[in-house]
Amino acid sequence: LDTIDYDEHLDNVRKVYKMKCDALLNAFNKYASSKVHLTKPTGGMFAWMTMPAEVNCDDFFEACMDRNVGIIKCGAFAADGAGEGHAFRLSYTVPTVEEITKGMEILGALTKEFCGE
């Protein structure tokens, strides 16, 4: 462990995750419904996507799962476990830039479908 340059390692990790985050943001802007909001990450490795109130988020979630696009409902992160809402957490830690772009293309098409566009 003494031979590792941690500053260099952290710089490399930051570059990789910035590239992945940028891919997610760019693909969202290109493919998603204009009625859907994405909170740009200011740290961490996740983005939050919020659907309009009229969208049935359980059906949207199932449609994403049916197309092998993994998202997590916001209720999973509620301290009391009761947090139902219209937000989903999107992670860019594991997938490649290509997988992020493809997943966001599918997700974007679903947002348009569920938002009536």
PDB file of C-alpha atoms in Angstrom:
ATOM      1  CA  LEU A   1       0.000   0.000   0.000  1.00  0.00           C
ATOM      2  CA  ASP A   2       2.903   2.340   0.548  1.00  0.00           C
ATOM      3  CA  THR A   3       3.761   2.223  -3.148  1.00  0.00           C
ATOM      4  CA  ILE A   4       0.407   3.571  -4.350  1.00  0.00           C
ATOM      5  CA  ASP A   5       0.113   7.235  -5.255  1.00  0.00           C
ATOM      6  CA  TYR A   6      -3.370   7.863  -3.839  1.00  0.00           C
ATOM      7  CA  ASP A   7      -3.622  11.386  -5.233  1.00  0.00           C
ATOM      8  CA  GLU A   8      -2.972  10.081  -8.728  1.00  0.00           C
ATOM      9  CA  HIS A   9      -5.397   7.207  -8.173  1.00  0.00           C
ATOM     10  CA  LEU A  10      -8.122   9.597  -6.968  1.00  0.00           C
ATOM     11  CA  ASP A  11      -7.543  11.869  -9.959  1.00  0.00           C
ATOM     12  CA  ASN A  12      -8.025   8.887 -12.275  1.00  0.00           C
ATOM     13  CA  VAL A  13     -11.171   7.752 -10.445  1.00  0.00           C
ATOM     14  CA  ARG A  14     -12.628  11.266 -10.623  1.00  0.00           C
ATOM     15  CA  LYS A  15     -11.966  11.425 -14.373  1.00  0.00           C
ATOM     16  CA  VAL A  16     -13.698   8.098 -14.981  1.00  0.00           C
ATOM     17  CA  TYR A  17     -16.788   9.019 -12.957  1.00  0.00           C
ATOM     18  CA  LYS A  18     -16.970  12.498 -14.492  1.00  0.00           C
ATOM     19  CA  MET A  19     -16.944  10.904 -17.939  1.00  0.00           C
ATOM     20  CA  LYS A  20     -19.741   8.529 -16.902  1.00  0.00           C
ATOM     21  CA  CYS A  21     -21.754  11.311 -15.277  1.00  0.00           C
ATOM     22  CA  ASP A  22     -21.391  13.481 -18.372  1.00  0.00           C
ATOM     23  CA  ALA A  23     -22.560  10.567 -20.531  1.00  0.00           C
ATOM     24  CA  LEU A  24     -25.670  10.169 -18.377  1.00  0.00           C
ATOM     25  CA  LEU A  25     -26.457  13.900 -18.421  1.00  0.00           C
ATOM     26  CA  ASN A  26     -25.886  14.240 -22.167  1.00  0.00           C
ATOM     27  CA  ALA A  27     -27.999  11.183 -22.976  1.00  0.00           C
ATOM     28  CA  PHE A  28     -30.775  12.372 -20.660  1.00  0.00           C
ATOM     29  CA  ASN A  29     -30.837  15.754 -22.389  1.00  0.00           C
ATOM     30  CA  LYS A  30     -30.899  14.070 -25.789  1.00  0.00           C
ATOM     31  CA  TYR A  31     -33.490  11.339 -25.164  1.00  0.00           C
ATOM     32  CA  ALA A  32     -35.733  12.132 -22.178  1.00  0.00           C
ATOM     33  CA  SER A  33     -39.096  13.825 -22.105  1.00  0.00           C
ATOM     34  CA  SER A  34     -39.005  17.555 -21.472  1.00  0.00           C
ATOM     35  CA  LYS A  35     -41.548  16.909 -18.692  1.00  0.00           C
ATOM     36  CA  VAL A  36     -39.010  14.930 -16.662  1.00  0.00           C
ATOM     37  CA  HIS A  37     -36.474  16.601 -14.368  1.00  0.00           C
ATOM     38  CA  LEU A  38     -32.960  15.344 -13.694  1.00  0.00           C
ATOM     39  CA  THR A  39     -31.030  16.704 -10.740  1.00  0.00           C
ATOM     40  CA  LYS A  40     -27.429  17.153 -11.782  1.00  0.00           C
ATOM     41  CA  PRO A  41     -25.124  15.466  -9.269  1.00  0.00           C
ATOM     42  CA  THR A  42     -22.892  17.782  -7.250  1.00  0.00           C
ATOM     43  CA  GLY A  43     -21.067  14.860  -5.687  1.00  0.00           C
ATOM     44  CA  GLY A  44     -21.517  11.151  -5.310  1.00  0.00           C
ATOM     45  CA  MET A  45     -22.244   8.740  -8.124  1.00  0.00           C
ATOM     46  CA  PHE A  46     -25.980   9.042  -8.633  1.00  0.00           C
ATOM     47  CA  ALA A  47     -28.494  11.311 -10.325  1.00  0.00           C
ATOM     48  CA  TRP A  48     -32.141  11.763  -9.357  1.00  0.00           C
ATOM     49  CA  MET A  49     -34.831  11.732 -12.034  1.00  0.00           C
ATOM     50  CA  THR A  50     -38.288  13.076 -11.175  1.00  0.00           C
ATOM     51  CA  MET A  51     -41.349  12.138 -13.198  1.00  0.00           C
ATOM     52  CA  PRO A  52     -44.501  14.280 -13.434  1.00  0.00           C
ATOM     53  CA  ALA A  53     -47.144  13.599 -10.769  1.00  0.00           C
ATOM     54  CA  GLU A  54     -49.606  12.137 -13.285  1.00  0.00           C
ATOM     55  CA  VAL A  55     -47.236   9.304 -14.265  1.00  0.00           C
ATOM     56  CA  ASN A  56     -47.876   5.920 -12.674  1.00  0.00           C
ATOM     57  CA  CYS A  57     -44.371   5.306 -11.364  1.00  0.00           C
ATOM     58  CA  ASP A  58     -44.983   1.653 -10.511  1.00  0.00           C
ATOM     59  CA  ASP A  59     -45.877   0.974 -14.147  1.00  0.00           C
ATOM     60  CA  PHE A  60     -42.912   3.068 -15.309  1.00  0.00           C
ATOM     61  CA  PHE A  61     -40.571   1.126 -13.018  1.00  0.00           C
ATOM     62  CA  GLU A  62     -41.890  -2.204 -14.334  1.00  0.00           C
ATOM     63  CA  ALA A  63     -41.471  -1.047 -17.943  1.00  0.00           C
ATOM     64  CA  CYS A  64     -37.841  -0.157 -17.207  1.00  0.00           C
ATOM     65  CA  MET A  65     -37.212  -3.535 -15.573  1.00  0.00           C
ATOM     66  CA  ASP A  66     -38.855  -5.319 -18.533  1.00  0.00           C
ATOM     67  CA  ARG A  67     -36.308  -3.604 -20.796  1.00  0.00           C
ATOM     68  CA  ASN A  68     -33.348  -4.384 -18.516  1.00  0.00           C
ATOM     69  CA  VAL A  69     -32.855  -0.770 -17.432  1.00  0.00           C
ATOM     70  CA  GLY A  70     -32.136  -0.734 -13.713  1.00  0.00           C
ATOM     71  CA  ILE A  71     -33.436   2.215 -11.707  1.00  0.00           C
ATOM     72  CA  ILE A  72     -34.324   2.457  -8.030  1.00  0.00           C
ATOM     73  CA  LYS A  73     -37.531   3.970  -6.659  1.00  0.00           C
ATOM     74  CA  CYS A  74     -37.056   6.826  -4.225  1.00  0.00           C
ATOM     75  CA  GLY A  75     -38.967   4.966  -1.500  1.00  0.00           C
ATOM     76  CA  ALA A  76     -35.977   2.654  -1.044  1.00  0.00           C
ATOM     77  CA  PHE A  77     -34.087   5.607   0.422  1.00  0.00           C
ATOM     78  CA  ALA A  78     -36.743   6.928   2.809  1.00  0.00           C
ATOM     79  CA  ALA A  79     -35.685   6.676   6.444  1.00  0.00           C
ATOM     80  CA  ASP A  80     -39.164   5.527   7.473  1.00  0.00           C
ATOM     81  CA  GLY A  81     -39.564   3.219   4.485  1.00  0.00           C
ATOM     82  CA  ALA A  82     -42.774   4.989   3.543  1.00  0.00           C
ATOM     83  CA  GLY A  83     -41.325   7.368   1.005  1.00  0.00           C
ATOM     84  CA  GLU A  84     -43.428   7.083  -2.094  1.00  0.00           C
ATOM     85  CA  GLY A  85     -42.845   9.606  -4.785  1.00  0.00           C
ATOM     86  CA  HIS A  86     -42.067  10.209  -8.388  1.00  0.00           C
ATOM     87  CA  ALA A  87     -38.280  10.156  -8.212  1.00  0.00           C
ATOM     88  CA  PHE A  88     -35.821   7.465  -9.216  1.00  0.00           C
ATOM     89  CA  ARG A  89     -32.119   7.114  -8.504  1.00  0.00           C
ATOM     90  CA  LEU A  90     -29.883   6.526 -11.509  1.00  0.00           C
ATOM     91  CA  SER A  91     -26.404   5.152 -10.919  1.00  0.00           C
ATOM     92  CA  TYR A  92     -23.457   5.559 -13.244  1.00  0.00           C
ATOM     93  CA  THR A  93     -20.864   3.671 -11.205  1.00  0.00           C
ATOM     94  CA  VAL A  94     -20.843   0.232 -12.829  1.00  0.00           C
ATOM     95  CA  PRO A  95     -22.011   0.558 -16.452  1.00  0.00           C
ATOM     96  CA  THR A  96     -19.689   1.633 -19.230  1.00  0.00           C
ATOM     97  CA  VAL A  97     -20.261   4.906 -21.087  1.00  0.00           C
ATOM     98  CA  GLU A  98     -21.754   2.883 -23.952  1.00  0.00           C
ATOM     99  CA  GLU A  99     -24.111   1.040 -21.585  1.00  0.00           C
ATOM    100  CA  ILE A 100     -25.126   4.320 -19.930  1.00  0.00           C
ATOM    101  CA  THR A 101     -25.917   5.863 -23.310  1.00  0.00           C
ATOM    102  CA  LYS A 102     -27.931   2.838 -24.469  1.00  0.00           C
ATOM    103  CA  GLY A 103     -29.768   2.599 -21.150  1.00  0.00           C
ATOM    104  CA  MET A 104     -30.610   6.290 -21.222  1.00  0.00           C
ATOM    105  CA  GLU A 105     -31.875   5.963 -24.793  1.00  0.00           C
ATOM    106  CA  ILE A 106     -34.298   3.256 -23.632  1.00  0.00           C
ATOM    107  CA  LEU A 107     -35.170   5.177 -20.464  1.00  0.00           C
ATOM    108  CA  GLY A 108     -35.709   8.349 -22.472  1.00  0.00           C
ATOM    109  CA  ALA A 109     -38.101   6.602 -24.853  1.00  0.00           C
ATOM    110  CA  LEU A 110     -40.050   5.301 -21.862  1.00  0.00           C
ATOM    111  CA  THR A 111     -40.242   8.759 -20.286  1.00  0.00           C
ATOM    112  CA  LYS A 112     -41.737  10.083 -23.521  1.00  0.00           C
ATOM    113  CA  GLU A 113     -44.175   7.183 -23.718  1.00  0.00           C
ATOM    114  CA  PHE A 114     -45.336   7.609 -20.115  1.00  0.00           C
ATOM    115  CA  CYS A 115     -45.504  11.400 -20.428  1.00  0.00           C
ATOM    116  CA  GLY A 116     -47.607  11.185 -23.580  1.00  0.00           C
ATOM    117  CA  GLU A 117     -45.049  12.570 -26.020  1.00  0.00           C
TER     118      GLU A 117
END
